[in-house]
PDB file of C-alpha atoms and ligand atoms in Angstrom:
ATOM      1  CA  UNK A   1      15.500 -23.638  21.902  1.00 58.00           C
ATOM      2  CA  UNK A   2      18.751 -23.876  19.877  1.00 64.00           C
ATOM      3  CA  UNK A   3      19.930 -27.532  18.882  1.00 70.00           C
ATOM      4  CA  UNK A   4      23.713 -28.305  18.371  1.00 70.00           C
ATOM      5  CA  UNK A   5      24.550 -27.997  14.676  1.00 92.00           C
ATOM      6  CA  UNK A   6      22.547 -25.552  13.011  1.00 96.00           C
ATOM      7  CA  UNK A   7      23.123 -22.166  11.915  1.00 98.00           C
ATOM      8  CA  UNK A   8      20.553 -19.442  12.303  1.00 98.00           C
ATOM      9  CA  UNK A   9      20.461 -16.801  10.583  1.00 98.00           C
ATOM     10  CA  UNK A  10      19.143 -13.487  12.794  1.00 98.00           C
ATOM     11  CA  UNK A  11      17.378 -10.560  11.659  1.00 98.00           C
ATOM     12  CA  UNK A  12      18.400  -7.696  14.048  1.00 98.00           C
ATOM     13  CA  UNK A  13      16.373  -4.190  14.424  1.00 98.00           C
ATOM     14  CA  UNK A  14      17.001  -1.492  11.678  1.00 98.00           C
ATOM     15  CA  UNK A  15      16.661   1.314  14.207  1.00 97.00           C
ATOM     16  CA  UNK A  16      14.140   0.685  16.740  1.00 98.00           C
ATOM     17  CA  UNK A  17      15.063  -1.860  19.543  1.00 97.00           C
ATOM     18  CA  UNK A  18      11.830  -2.890  20.242  1.00 97.00           C
ATOM     19  CA  UNK A  19      11.543  -4.558  17.020  1.00 98.00           C
ATOM     20  CA  UNK A  20      13.686  -7.694  17.968  1.00 98.00           C
ATOM     21  CA  UNK A  21      11.871 -10.558  18.098  1.00 98.00           C
ATOM     22  CA  UNK A  22      11.590 -12.894  21.014  1.00 98.00           C
ATOM     23  CA  UNK A  23      12.821 -16.171  19.018  1.00 98.00           C
ATOM     24  CA  UNK A  24      15.660 -13.450  17.875  1.00 98.00           C
ATOM     25  CA  UNK A  25      16.630 -12.729  21.253  1.00 98.00           C
ATOM     26  CA  UNK A  26      16.376 -16.184  22.467  1.00 98.00           C
ATOM     27  CA  UNK A  27      18.882 -17.942  19.853  1.00 98.00           C
ATOM     28  CA  UNK A  28      21.271 -15.059  20.499  1.00 98.00           C
ATOM     29  CA  UNK A  29      21.611 -15.926  24.214  1.00 98.00           C
ATOM     30  CA  UNK A  30      21.221 -19.522  23.781  1.00 97.00           C
ATOM     31  CA  UNK A  31      23.788 -20.321  20.699  1.00 97.00           C
ATOM     32  CA  UNK A  32      27.367 -21.049  21.013  1.00 97.00           C
ATOM     33  CA  UNK A  33      28.752 -18.038  19.120  1.00 97.00           C
ATOM     34  CA  UNK A  34      27.674 -15.181  17.608  1.00 98.00           C
ATOM     35  CA  UNK A  35      29.238 -14.197  13.701  1.00 98.00           C
ATOM     36  CA  UNK A  36      28.846 -10.744  13.415  1.00 97.00           C
ATOM     37  CA  UNK A  37      29.713  -8.449  10.695  1.00 94.00           C
ATOM     38  CA  UNK A  38      31.131  -5.604  13.490  1.00 96.00           C
ATOM     39  CA  UNK A  39      31.927  -6.972  16.892  1.00 96.00           C
ATOM     40  CA  UNK A  40      31.866  -3.728  18.331  1.00 96.00           C
ATOM     41  CA  UNK A  41      28.486  -2.464  16.817  1.00 96.00           C
ATOM     42  CA  UNK A  42      26.766  -5.453  17.658  1.00 97.00           C
ATOM     43  CA  UNK A  43      28.238  -5.889  21.176  1.00 97.00           C
ATOM     44  CA  UNK A  44      26.419  -2.621  22.113  1.00 97.00           C
ATOM     45  CA  UNK A  45      22.999  -4.490  20.779  1.00 97.00           C
ATOM     46  CA  UNK A  46      23.504  -7.180  22.556  1.00 98.00           C
ATOM     47  CA  UNK A  47      24.979  -5.515  26.163  1.00 97.00           C
ATOM     48  CA  UNK A  48      21.561  -3.654  25.973  1.00 97.00           C
ATOM     49  CA  UNK A  49      19.388  -6.909  25.923  1.00 98.00           C
ATOM     50  CA  UNK A  50      22.099  -8.295  28.614  1.00 98.00           C
ATOM     51  CA  UNK A  51      23.661 -10.858  26.296  1.00 98.00           C
ATOM     52  CA  UNK A  52      27.010 -12.281  26.700  1.00 97.00           C
ATOM     53  CA  UNK A  53      27.085 -14.908  24.036  1.00 98.00           C
ATOM     54  CA  UNK A  54      31.148 -15.075  22.683  1.00 97.00           C
ATOM     55  CA  UNK A  55      31.020 -13.191  19.713  1.00 97.00           C
ATOM     56  CA  UNK A  56      32.893 -13.764  16.192  1.00 96.00           C
ATOM     57  CA  UNK A  57      33.873 -11.266  13.707  1.00 96.00           C
ATOM     58  CA  UNK A  58      32.478 -12.144   9.687  1.00 95.00           C
ATOM     59  CA  UNK A  59      32.602  -9.591   7.242  1.00 93.00           C
ATOM     60  CA  UNK A  60      33.126  -8.855   3.526  1.00 91.00           C
ATOM     61  CA  UNK A  61      36.862  -8.927   3.671  1.00 92.00           C
ATOM     62  CA  UNK A  62      37.598 -12.400   5.574  1.00 94.00           C
ATOM     63  CA  UNK A  63      33.853 -14.476   5.038  1.00 93.00           C
ATOM     64  CA  UNK A  64      35.179 -16.402   2.105  1.00 90.00           C
ATOM     65  CA  UNK A  65      38.214 -17.692   4.563  1.00 92.00           C
ATOM     66  CA  UNK A  66      36.381 -18.207   7.690  1.00 95.00           C
ATOM     67  CA  UNK A  67      32.940 -19.395   6.538  1.00 96.00           C
ATOM     68  CA  UNK A  68      34.775 -23.227   6.395  1.00 96.00           C
ATOM     69  CA  UNK A  69      36.042 -22.577   9.589  1.00 96.00           C
ATOM     70  CA  UNK A  70      32.340 -21.797  11.123  1.00 97.00           C
ATOM     71  CA  UNK A  71      31.106 -24.958   8.906  1.00 97.00           C
ATOM     72  CA  UNK A  72      33.459 -27.190  10.452  1.00 96.00           C
ATOM     73  CA  UNK A  73      32.680 -25.965  14.062  1.00 96.00           C
ATOM     74  CA  UNK A  74      28.720 -26.365  13.463  1.00 96.00           C
ATOM     75  CA  UNK A  75      29.824 -30.144  12.196  1.00 95.00           C
ATOM     76  CA  UNK A  76      31.515 -30.481  15.555  1.00 95.00           C
ATOM     77  CA  UNK A  77      27.996 -29.672  17.352  1.00 95.00           C
ATOM     78  CA  UNK A  78      27.899 -25.837  18.148  1.00 96.00           C
ATOM     79  CA  UNK A  79      25.383 -24.051  17.412  1.00 97.00           C
ATOM     80  CA  UNK A  80      26.322 -20.595  15.662  1.00 98.00           C
ATOM     81  CA  UNK A  81      23.896 -17.422  14.756  1.00 98.00           C
ATOM     82  CA  UNK A  82      24.863 -15.017  12.297  1.00 98.00           C
ATOM     83  CA  UNK A  83      23.994 -11.058  12.252  1.00 98.00           C
ATOM     84  CA  UNK A  84      24.700  -8.436  10.397  1.00 97.00           C
ATOM     85  CA  UNK A  85      25.010  -4.920  11.826  1.00 97.00           C
ATOM     86  CA  UNK A  86      21.204  -4.180  11.381  1.00 98.00           C
ATOM     87  CA  UNK A  87      18.138  -6.020   9.362  1.00 98.00           C
ATOM     88  CA  UNK A  88      18.548  -9.532   8.010  1.00 98.00           C
ATOM     89  CA  UNK A  89      21.769 -10.682   7.106  1.00 98.00           C
ATOM     90  CA  UNK A  90      22.402 -11.294   3.486  1.00 98.00           C
ATOM     91  CA  UNK A  91      20.596  -8.777   2.006  1.00 98.00           C
ATOM     92  CA  UNK A  92      23.127  -6.005   0.950  1.00 98.00           C
ATOM     93  CA  UNK A  93      25.195  -7.614   4.064  1.00 97.00           C
ATOM     94  CA  UNK A  94      27.803 -10.468   4.834  1.00 96.00           C
ATOM     95  CA  UNK A  95      26.760 -14.014   4.787  1.00 97.00           C
ATOM     96  CA  UNK A  96      25.866 -15.558   1.789  1.00 97.00           C
ATOM     97  CA  UNK A  97      29.281 -17.841   1.445  1.00 96.00           C
ATOM     98  CA  UNK A  98      28.127 -18.912   4.739  1.00 97.00           C
ATOM     99  CA  UNK A  99      24.903 -19.550   4.080  1.00 98.00           C
ATOM    100  CA  UNK A 100      26.256 -20.986   0.797  1.00 97.00           C
ATOM    101  CA  UNK A 101      28.697 -23.389   2.191  1.00 97.00           C
ATOM    102  CA  UNK A 102      26.673 -25.153   5.369  1.00 97.00           C
ATOM    103  CA  UNK A 103      23.986 -25.502   2.873  1.00 97.00           C
ATOM    104  CA  UNK A 104      26.258 -27.678   0.202  1.00 96.00           C
ATOM    105  CA  UNK A 105      27.464 -29.450   3.314  1.00 96.00           C
ATOM    106  CA  UNK A 106      24.338 -30.562   4.728  1.00 95.00           C
ATOM    107  CA  UNK A 107      24.443 -28.236   7.712  1.00 96.00           C
ATOM    108  CA  UNK A 108      20.752 -27.478   8.670  1.00 96.00           C
ATOM    109  CA  UNK A 109      20.353 -23.530   8.334  1.00 98.00           C
ATOM    110  CA  UNK A 110      17.455 -21.641  10.018  1.00 98.00           C
ATOM    111  CA  UNK A 111      16.132 -18.003   9.136  1.00 98.00           C
ATOM    112  CA  UNK A 112      14.945 -16.235  12.072  1.00 98.00           C
ATOM    113  CA  UNK A 113      12.868 -13.534  10.551  1.00 98.00           C
ATOM    114  CA  UNK A 114      12.805  -9.876  11.831  1.00 98.00           C
ATOM    115  CA  UNK A 115      13.308  -6.227   9.866  1.00 98.00           C
ATOM    116  CA  UNK A 116      14.839  -5.826   6.755  1.00 98.00           C
ATOM    117  CA  UNK A 117      14.984  -1.921   5.223  1.00 98.00           C
ATOM    118  CA  UNK A 118      13.654  -2.904   1.715  1.00 98.00           C
ATOM    119  CA  UNK A 119      10.337  -4.659   3.113  1.00 98.00           C
ATOM    120  CA  UNK A 120       9.400  -2.059   5.982  1.00 98.00           C
ATOM    121  CA  UNK A 121       9.998   0.652   3.241  1.00 98.00           C
ATOM    122  CA  UNK A 122       7.736  -0.942   0.778  1.00 98.00           C
ATOM    123  CA  UNK A 123       5.013  -1.539   3.368  1.00 98.00           C
ATOM    124  CA  UNK A 124       4.567   1.727   3.942  1.00 98.00           C
ATOM    125  CA  UNK A 125       5.365   3.487   0.511  1.00 97.00           C
ATOM    126  CA  UNK A 126       1.859   3.148  -1.128  1.00 96.00           C
ATOM    127  CA  UNK A 127       3.328   2.278  -4.250  1.00 96.00           C
ATOM    128  CA  UNK A 128       2.678  -1.341  -5.839  1.00 95.00           C
ATOM    129  CA  UNK A 129       3.879  -4.202  -3.845  1.00 96.00           C
ATOM    130  CA  UNK A 130       2.312  -7.394  -6.067  1.00 94.00           C
ATOM    131  CA  UNK A 131       5.692  -7.658  -7.923  1.00 95.00           C
ATOM    132  CA  UNK A 132       8.771  -5.820  -6.884  1.00 98.00           C
ATOM    133  CA  UNK A 133      12.590  -5.893  -7.791  1.00 98.00           C
ATOM    134  CA  UNK A 134      15.211  -5.152  -4.826  1.00 98.00           C
ATOM    135  CA  UNK A 135      18.468  -3.815  -6.884  1.00 98.00           C
ATOM    136  CA  UNK A 136      20.442  -3.470  -3.719  1.00 98.00           C
ATOM    137  CA  UNK A 137      22.977  -0.766  -4.146  1.00 98.00           C
ATOM    138  CA  UNK A 138      23.475   1.118  -7.859  1.00 97.00           C
ATOM    139  CA  UNK A 139      26.892   1.530  -8.855  1.00 96.00           C
ATOM    140  CA  UNK A 140      29.172   4.067  -7.787  1.00 96.00           C
ATOM    141  CA  UNK A 141      30.158   5.346 -10.902  1.00 95.00           C
ATOM    142  CA  UNK A 142      28.131   7.515 -12.451  1.00 93.00           C
ATOM    143  CA  UNK A 143      27.831   5.965 -15.895  1.00 94.00           C
ATOM    144  CA  UNK A 144      26.524   2.939 -14.581  1.00 96.00           C
ATOM    145  CA  UNK A 145      24.466   3.889 -12.216  1.00 96.00           C
ATOM    146  CA  UNK A 146      22.848   5.922 -15.081  1.00 95.00           C
ATOM    147  CA  UNK A 147      22.756   2.802 -17.208  1.00 96.00           C
ATOM    148  CA  UNK A 148      21.126   0.951 -14.241  1.00 96.00           C
ATOM    149  CA  UNK A 149      18.548   3.016 -13.656  1.00 97.00           C
ATOM    150  CA  UNK A 150      17.699   2.912 -17.477  1.00 96.00           C
ATOM    151  CA  UNK A 151      17.579  -0.884 -17.049  1.00 95.00           C
ATOM    152  CA  UNK A 152      13.872   0.265 -14.849  1.00 95.00           C
ATOM    153  CA  UNK A 153      12.494   3.057 -17.613  1.00 92.00           C
ATOM    154  CA  UNK A 154       9.748   0.521 -18.822  1.00 89.00           C
ATOM    155  CA  UNK A 155       9.640  -2.137 -15.709  1.00 94.00           C
ATOM    156  CA  UNK A 156       6.363  -2.843 -15.134  1.00 90.00           C
ATOM    157  CA  UNK A 157       6.786  -3.520 -11.291  1.00 95.00           C
ATOM    158  CA  UNK A 158       8.052  -1.586  -8.360  1.00 97.00           C
ATOM    159  CA  UNK A 159      12.002  -1.369  -7.917  1.00 98.00           C
ATOM    160  CA  UNK A 160      13.635  -1.110  -4.392  1.00 98.00           C
ATOM    161  CA  UNK A 161      17.167   0.288  -3.653  1.00 98.00           C
ATOM    162  CA  UNK A 162      19.249   1.479  -0.800  1.00 98.00           C
ATOM    163  CA  UNK A 163      21.201   4.432  -1.716  1.00 98.00           C
ATOM    164  CA  UNK A 164      23.672   6.295   0.636  1.00 97.00           C
ATOM    165  CA  UNK A 165      23.397   9.622   1.613  1.00 97.00           C
ATOM    166  CA  UNK A 166      26.454  11.182  -0.263  1.00 96.00           C
ATOM    167  CA  UNK A 167      24.746   9.794  -3.470  1.00 96.00           C
ATOM    168  CA  UNK A 168      20.747  10.538  -3.193  1.00 97.00           C
ATOM    169  CA  UNK A 169      20.861  13.843  -4.737  1.00 97.00           C
ATOM    170  CA  UNK A 170      22.841  12.636  -7.985  1.00 96.00           C
ATOM    171  CA  UNK A 171      20.590   9.451  -7.998  1.00 97.00           C
ATOM    172  CA  UNK A 172      17.699  11.408  -8.100  1.00 97.00           C
ATOM    173  CA  UNK A 173      19.214  13.629 -10.892  1.00 97.00           C
ATOM    174  CA  UNK A 174      19.823  10.449 -13.180  1.00 97.00           C
ATOM    175  CA  UNK A 175      16.731   9.060 -12.295  1.00 97.00           C
ATOM    176  CA  UNK A 176      15.060  11.856 -13.467  1.00 96.00           C
ATOM    177  CA  UNK A 177      16.761  11.814 -16.490  1.00 96.00           C
ATOM    178  CA  UNK A 178      16.520   8.281 -17.304  1.00 95.00           C
ATOM    179  CA  UNK A 179      13.124   7.373 -16.264  1.00 94.00           C
ATOM    180  CA  UNK A 180      11.462  10.919 -17.000  1.00 92.00           C
ATOM    181  CA  UNK A 181      10.267  13.751 -14.633  1.00 91.00           C
ATOM    182  CA  UNK A 182       6.606  12.167 -14.281  1.00 88.00           C
ATOM    183  CA  UNK A 183       7.707   8.978 -12.594  1.00 94.00           C
ATOM    184  CA  UNK A 184       6.856   8.432  -9.245  1.00 95.00           C
ATOM    185  CA  UNK A 185       9.476   7.970  -6.649  1.00 97.00           C
ATOM    186  CA  UNK A 186       9.530   7.391  -3.084  1.00 98.00           C
ATOM    187  CA  UNK A 187      11.931   8.182  -0.549  1.00 98.00           C
ATOM    188  CA  UNK A 188      11.866   6.615   2.739  1.00 98.00           C
ATOM    189  CA  UNK A 189      14.363   7.839   5.308  1.00 98.00           C
ATOM    190  CA  UNK A 190      15.547   6.743   8.915  1.00 98.00           C
ATOM    191  CA  UNK A 191      13.002   4.096   9.333  1.00 98.00           C
ATOM    192  CA  UNK A 192      11.478   3.097  12.534  1.00 98.00           C
ATOM    193  CA  UNK A 193      13.777   5.853  13.927  1.00 98.00           C
ATOM    194  CA  UNK A 194      12.694   9.107  15.539  1.00 96.00           C
ATOM    195  CA  UNK A 195      13.404  11.023  12.119  1.00 95.00           C
ATOM    196  CA  UNK A 196      11.177   8.720  10.007  1.00 98.00           C
ATOM    197  CA  UNK A 197      10.263  10.453   6.861  1.00 97.00           C
ATOM    198  CA  UNK A 198       8.467   8.641   4.056  1.00 98.00           C
ATOM    199  CA  UNK A 199       8.812  11.487   0.695  1.00 97.00           C
ATOM    200  CA  UNK A 200       6.272  10.711  -2.390  1.00 96.00           C
ATOM    201  CA  UNK A 201       6.161  12.071  -5.734  1.00 95.00           C
ATOM    202  CA  UNK A 202       8.015  13.365  -8.922  1.00 94.00           C
ATOM    203  CA  UNK A 203      12.114  13.273  -9.110  1.00 96.00           C
ATOM    204  CA  UNK A 204      12.096  16.993  -9.258  1.00 96.00           C
ATOM    205  CA  UNK A 205       9.561  17.410  -6.179  1.00 96.00           C
ATOM    206  CA  UNK A 206      12.457  15.250  -3.712  1.00 97.00           C
ATOM    207  CA  UNK A 207      15.575  16.831  -4.815  1.00 97.00           C
ATOM    208  CA  UNK A 208      13.762  20.192  -3.690  1.00 96.00           C
ATOM    209  CA  UNK A 209      12.888  18.766  -0.395  1.00 97.00           C
ATOM    210  CA  UNK A 210      15.862  17.510  -0.277  1.00 97.00           C
ATOM    211  CA  UNK A 211      17.974  20.714  -1.373  1.00 96.00           C
ATOM    212  CA  UNK A 212      15.167  22.985   1.321  1.00 97.00           C
ATOM    213  CA  UNK A 213      17.172  21.337   4.477  1.00 95.00           C
ATOM    214  CA  UNK A 214      20.927  19.490   4.435  1.00 92.00           C
ATOM    215  CA  UNK A 215      20.102  17.555   7.212  1.00 93.00           C
ATOM    216  CA  UNK A 216      17.435  16.071   4.867  1.00 95.00           C
ATOM    217  CA  UNK A 217      20.558  15.040   2.900  1.00 94.00           C
ATOM    218  CA  UNK A 218      21.405  12.388   6.019  1.00 96.00           C
ATOM    219  CA  UNK A 219      20.968   9.197   7.432  1.00 97.00           C
ATOM    220  CA  UNK A 220      19.483   5.698   6.123  1.00 98.00           C
ATOM    221  CA  UNK A 221      17.549   5.499   3.047  1.00 98.00           C
ATOM    222  CA  UNK A 222      15.748   3.441   0.492  1.00 98.00           C
ATOM    223  CA  UNK A 223      14.727   4.620  -3.011  1.00 98.00           C
ATOM    224  CA  UNK A 224      11.619   3.496  -4.497  1.00 98.00           C
ATOM    225  CA  UNK A 225      10.343   3.827  -8.234  1.00 98.00           C
ATOM    226  CA  UNK A 226       7.142   3.191  -9.081  1.00 96.00           C
ATOM    227  CA  UNK A 227       6.050   1.441 -11.934  1.00 94.00           C
ATOM    228  CA  UNK A 228       6.155   2.393 -15.326  1.00 91.00           C
ATOM    229  CA  UNK A 229       2.607   3.223 -15.898  1.00 76.00           C
ATOM    230  CA  UNK A 230       0.544   1.499 -18.935  1.00 58.00           C
ATOM    231  CA  UNK A 231      -0.408   3.838 -21.293  1.00 61.00           C
ATOM    232  CA  UNK A 232      -3.762   1.827 -22.288  1.00 65.00           C
ATOM    233  CA  UNK A 233      -6.152   4.008 -24.126  1.00 70.00           C
ATOM    234  CA  UNK A 234      -9.457   3.184 -22.820  1.00 79.00           C
ATOM    235  CA  UNK A 235     -12.918   4.342 -24.765  1.00 83.00           C
ATOM    236  CA  UNK A 236     -15.163   5.743 -22.614  1.00 86.00           C
ATOM    237  CA  UNK A 237     -17.207   3.334 -23.015  1.00 88.00           C
ATOM    238  CA  UNK A 238     -15.079   0.424 -22.182  1.00 89.00           C
ATOM    239  CA  UNK A 239     -14.047   2.247 -18.890  1.00 91.00           C
ATOM    240  CA  UNK A 240     -17.658   2.536 -18.143  1.00 93.00           C
ATOM    241  CA  UNK A 241     -18.323  -1.230 -18.366  1.00 94.00           C
ATOM    242  CA  UNK A 242     -15.206  -2.464 -16.643  1.00 94.00           C
ATOM    243  CA  UNK A 243     -15.796   0.115 -13.660  1.00 93.00           C
ATOM    244  CA  UNK A 244     -19.652  -1.000 -13.653  1.00 95.00           C
ATOM    245  CA  UNK A 245     -19.032  -4.257 -13.627  1.00 96.00           C
ATOM    246  CA  UNK A 246     -16.289  -4.247 -10.938  1.00 95.00           C
ATOM    247  CA  UNK A 247     -19.035  -3.392  -8.720  1.00 94.00           C
ATOM    248  CA  UNK A 248     -20.433  -7.061  -9.036  1.00 95.00           C
ATOM    249  CA  UNK A 249     -17.627  -9.061 -10.448  1.00 95.00           C
ATOM    250  CA  UNK A 250     -14.099  -9.999  -8.901  1.00 95.00           C
ATOM    251  CA  UNK A 251     -11.623  -8.029 -10.772  1.00 95.00           C
ATOM    252  CA  UNK A 252     -10.517 -10.416 -13.140  1.00 95.00           C
ATOM    253  CA  UNK A 253     -13.857 -11.643 -14.266  1.00 96.00           C
ATOM    254  CA  UNK A 254     -14.362  -7.816 -15.090  1.00 95.00           C
ATOM    255  CA  UNK A 255     -11.460  -7.459 -16.979  1.00 94.00           C
ATOM    256  CA  UNK A 256     -12.367 -10.572 -18.924  1.00 95.00           C
ATOM    257  CA  UNK A 257     -16.056  -9.432 -20.058  1.00 95.00           C
ATOM    258  CA  UNK A 258     -14.997  -6.043 -21.106  1.00 92.00           C
ATOM    259  CA  UNK A 259     -11.377  -7.319 -22.457  1.00 88.00           C
ATOM    260  CA  UNK A 260     -14.174  -9.499 -24.875  1.00 90.00           C
ATOM    261  CA  UNK A 261     -16.132  -6.830 -25.398  1.00 89.00           C
ATOM    262  CA  UNK A 262     -14.027  -4.357 -26.619  1.00 82.00           C
ATOM    263  CA  UNK A 263     -11.737  -6.282 -28.171  1.00 80.00           C
ATOM    264  CA  UNK A 264      -8.401  -5.694 -25.752  1.00 82.00           C
ATOM    265  CA  UNK A 265      -6.179  -7.732 -23.991  1.00 82.00           C
ATOM    266  CA  UNK A 266      -7.636  -9.135 -20.438  1.00 88.00           C
ATOM    267  CA  UNK A 267      -4.108  -8.637 -18.533  1.00 86.00           C
ATOM    268  CA  UNK A 268      -4.171  -4.917 -19.704  1.00 85.00           C
ATOM    269  CA  UNK A 269      -7.178  -4.326 -18.276  1.00 90.00           C
ATOM    270  CA  UNK A 270      -6.684  -6.273 -15.403  1.00 91.00           C
ATOM    271  CA  UNK A 271      -3.857  -4.144 -14.183  1.00 85.00           C
ATOM    272  CA  UNK A 272      -5.317  -0.662 -15.086  1.00 87.00           C
ATOM    273  CA  UNK A 273      -8.465  -1.362 -12.916  1.00 90.00           C
ATOM    274  CA  UNK A 274      -5.956  -2.690 -10.089  1.00 88.00           C
ATOM    275  CA  UNK A 275      -4.380   1.390 -10.161  1.00 82.00           C
ATOM    276  CA  UNK A 276      -7.756   2.381  -9.862  1.00 83.00           C
ATOM    277  CA  UNK A 277      -8.248   0.035  -6.426  1.00 78.00           C
ATOM    278  CA  UNK A 278      -4.687   1.422  -5.220  1.00 69.00           C
TER     279      UNK A 278
HETATM  280  N1  SAM B 301      20.580  -5.836   5.873  1.00 60.22           N
HETATM  281  C1  SAM B 301      19.934  -4.621   5.920  1.00 60.22           C
HETATM  282  C2  SAM B 301      18.259  -5.199   5.824  1.00 60.22           C
HETATM  283  O1  SAM B 301      17.976  -6.105   5.754  1.00 60.22           O
HETATM  284  O2  SAM B 301      18.147  -3.822   5.480  1.00 60.22           O
HETATM  285  C3  SAM B 301      20.804  -3.499   4.805  1.00 60.22           C
HETATM  286  C4  SAM B 301      21.979  -3.428   5.183  1.00 60.22           C
HETATM  287  S1  SAM B 301      22.730  -2.121   4.305  1.00 60.22           S
HETATM  288  C5  SAM B 301      24.628  -2.615   4.046  1.00 60.22           C
HETATM  289  C6  SAM B 301      22.411  -0.743   4.630  1.00 60.22           C
HETATM  290  C7  SAM B 301      21.245   0.105   3.886  1.00 60.22           C
HETATM  291  O3  SAM B 301      19.990  -0.554   4.103  1.00 60.22           O
HETATM  292  C8  SAM B 301      21.240   1.452   4.123  1.00 60.22           C
HETATM  293  O4  SAM B 301      22.709   1.928   3.620  1.00 60.22           O
HETATM  294  C9  SAM B 301      19.712   2.182   4.031  1.00 60.22           C
HETATM  295  O5  SAM B 301      20.154   2.390   2.697  1.00 60.22           O
HETATM  296  C10 SAM B 301      19.231   0.606   4.417  1.00 60.22           C
HETATM  297  N2  SAM B 301      18.524   0.719   5.595  1.00 60.22           N
HETATM  298  C11 SAM B 301      19.191   0.254   6.510  1.00 60.22           C
HETATM  299  N3  SAM B 301      18.544   0.735   7.778  1.00 60.22           N
HETATM  300  C12 SAM B 301      17.597   1.371   7.180  1.00 60.22           C
HETATM  301  C13 SAM B 301      16.766   2.297   8.070  1.00 60.22           C
HETATM  302  N4  SAM B 301      16.519   2.183   9.522  1.00 60.22           N
HETATM  303  N5  SAM B 301      16.109   3.304   6.843  1.00 60.22           N
HETATM  304  C14 SAM B 301      16.439   3.521   5.947  1.00 60.22           C
HETATM  305  N6  SAM B 301      17.196   2.849   5.208  1.00 60.22           N
HETATM  306  C15 SAM B 301      17.948   1.745   6.022  1.00 60.22           C
END
C-alpha cells in the first residue's frame, strides 16, 4: 500500500485506540521508518497494534536539524510516516519543518486523516461551526494571554484553543474579564475517553463547575468561545416577516426580501436567521 519515496502524515487516536483508521495501521505497518515525537509513548501504541516498524525520534528540539536527514532518506527511496503523541501531527505538534522542507524539495507528502481534538470538540459542542478560528495554545504569560483573548471580543466566528489543566481556571477568569460574563463558552474534556465531558455556559458557570471538584481540573481540554452575538435591532414586523418567509423560502432568499422591505442589511439578517436554526 505504501510507495517508496513518500512521506505520510498519519493521525493517531486522541484517547480511544479504536479511533485509529485501517489506513493508518496499514501505512504504519508498511513504511520503512516511523518518525515519532516520543518514541517511548508511541511505542506503546504501536505494540498495541502489533506494529514493529523502526522508529526515529523527531521532536521540537531536533526537528529543524533532522528534517533534512529524513527528506534525504525519502529521496533515496525510503517511505516514512510521521506521527505525534496523539491526534494529527502539525496541529499544535511537531512536523511543520519536515513537511515544509519535503514539499520545497518536491517530495510527495500524503495526509492520512484521523482524529484531532479541535475538530472532535467542535463537532459536538453545539456552537456555530460554519466559520471558526483555531488559536492553538494561548500564551503562557498572563498579560499576553489576556491580550490574545481581547482580540476575540468582537469575533464573528467561533474560536477554539487548547488549554493546559494548570491554566484553565485563570484562563476562564480572563475570558470573563475580556469577553464579558455573558459570552457562551464550551469546555470539552477528555475527548473519546472514559470521563469525556462537555460543559457549556457562561465563563462563571464553567469556573463554578471546575471549582466544585478538583478532579475536574485534570485532564486534556479544549476551550471553545462562541461568536460575539450580532446585536441586530429587529422590529416585531421585520421578525415576523422573516420567520414567515423562512417557512416557504430558503433562508438566504427570506433574509434578502426582508432586508429590502425593511431597509436592513441582508447579511445581518441571514446571520441572525441562522442562529434561530441552530
Ligand atoms: N495534535 C493534537 C491534535 O490533533 O489534537 C494536539 C496536540 S497538543 C500538544 C495537545 C493538546 O490537545 C492538549 O493539551 C489538549 O488541549 C488537546 N487534546 C488532545 N487530546 C485531547 C482529548 N482527548 N481531549 C481534549 N483535549 C485534547
